[in-house]
Amino acid sequence: MAKSGTQSVRSTVWAWPVGLLIGLAIGIPVFGAKGGVAFGIAFCTAFALGLGVIRSRAGGDPAQDGGAAGDGVGASGRG
């Protein structure tokens, strides 16, 4: 289940068809029919997932960016 306050899935849904079209446009002339489709699907996946990661990190939420609570300069328990 998604946490409240997380980014909506609909905000990055457009990236899948755009990535597929770009991948097919590049892949089919370079690799032929079968290789072009495989390249298009791979490019589509990388484009959409990469865009999702970039957009989620742009929010600046330290909990989602891998920062743990209490990692600040004045955190107690540091030697």
Short mmCIF file of C-alpha atoms in Angstrom, two decimals:
data_model
loop_
_atom_site.label_atom_id
_atom_site.label_comp_id
_atom_site.label_asym_id
_atom_site.label_seq_id
_atom_site.Cartn_x
_atom_site.Cartn_y
_atom_site.Cartn_z
CA MET A 1 0.00 0.00 0.00
CA ALA A 2 1.23 3.48 -0.81
CA LYS A 3 2.04 5.90 1.98
CA SER A 4 -0.01 9.03 2.22
CA GLY A 5 1.76 11.93 0.62
CA THR A 6 3.59 9.84 -1.99
CA GLN A 7 3.67 10.83 -5.62
CA SER A 8 0.73 9.70 -7.71
CA VAL A 9 1.34 6.97 -10.26
CA ARG A 10 -0.53 9.00 -12.86
CA SER A 11 2.11 11.72 -12.85
CA THR A 12 4.65 9.42 -14.53
CA VAL A 13 2.33 7.19 -16.59
CA TRP A 14 3.05 9.27 -19.70
CA ALA A 15 6.71 8.23 -19.54
CA TRP A 16 6.01 4.61 -20.56
CA PRO A 17 4.58 5.28 -24.05
CA VAL A 18 7.01 8.11 -24.69
CA GLY A 19 9.95 5.89 -23.76
CA LEU A 20 8.60 3.07 -25.93
CA LEU A 21 8.19 5.31 -28.96
CA ILE A 22 11.67 6.76 -28.57
CA GLY A 23 13.14 3.30 -28.04
CA LEU A 24 11.39 1.90 -31.12
CA ALA A 25 12.37 4.89 -33.23
CA ILE A 26 16.02 4.33 -32.33
CA GLY A 27 16.05 0.54 -32.04
CA ILE A 28 14.29 -0.61 -35.21
CA PRO A 29 16.60 1.16 -37.69
CA VAL A 30 19.71 0.12 -35.74
CA PHE A 31 18.89 -3.46 -34.68
CA GLY A 32 16.12 -4.57 -37.07
CA ALA A 33 12.62 -5.72 -36.17
CA LYS A 34 13.16 -8.15 -33.27
CA GLY A 35 16.17 -6.41 -31.78
CA GLY A 36 14.49 -3.03 -32.20
CA VAL A 37 11.43 -4.12 -30.24
CA ALA A 38 13.63 -5.54 -27.49
CA PHE A 39 15.64 -2.31 -27.41
CA GLY A 40 12.40 -0.28 -27.34
CA ILE A 41 11.05 -2.19 -24.36
CA ALA A 42 14.36 -1.92 -22.51
CA PHE A 43 14.60 1.81 -23.24
CA CYS A 44 10.98 2.31 -22.20
CA THR A 45 11.56 0.60 -18.86
CA ALA A 46 14.79 2.48 -18.18
CA PHE A 47 13.26 5.82 -19.18
CA ALA A 48 10.15 5.45 -17.03
CA LEU A 49 11.95 4.06 -13.98
CA GLY A 50 14.72 6.63 -14.27
CA LEU A 51 12.23 9.45 -14.53
CA GLY A 52 10.37 8.13 -11.51
CA VAL A 53 13.57 8.06 -9.46
CA ILE A 54 14.55 11.56 -10.56
CA ARG A 55 11.12 12.98 -9.77
CA SER A 56 10.92 11.27 -6.37
CA ARG A 57 14.36 12.58 -5.38
CA ALA A 58 13.41 16.08 -6.50
CA GLY A 59 10.83 16.16 -3.70
CA GLY A 60 13.65 16.33 -1.16
CA ASP A 61 12.14 13.88 1.32
CA PRO A 62 15.13 12.54 3.28
CA ALA A 63 13.21 9.44 4.36
CA GLN A 64 12.74 8.42 0.72
CA ASP A 65 16.25 9.49 -0.31
CA GLY A 66 17.90 6.98 1.99
CA GLY A 67 18.66 9.32 4.88
CA ALA A 68 17.77 7.93 8.27
CA ALA A 69 16.31 9.98 11.07
CA GLY A 70 19.02 11.26 13.36
CA ASP A 71 21.78 11.38 10.75
CA GLY A 72 22.26 15.09 11.31
CA VAL A 73 25.41 16.81 12.53
CA GLY A 74 24.31 16.86 16.15
CA ALA A 75 23.19 13.23 16.30
CA SER A 76 23.95 11.65 19.64
CA GLY A 77 25.81 8.36 19.92
CA ARG A 78 28.59 9.31 17.52
CA GLY A 79 32.08 8.61 18.77
#
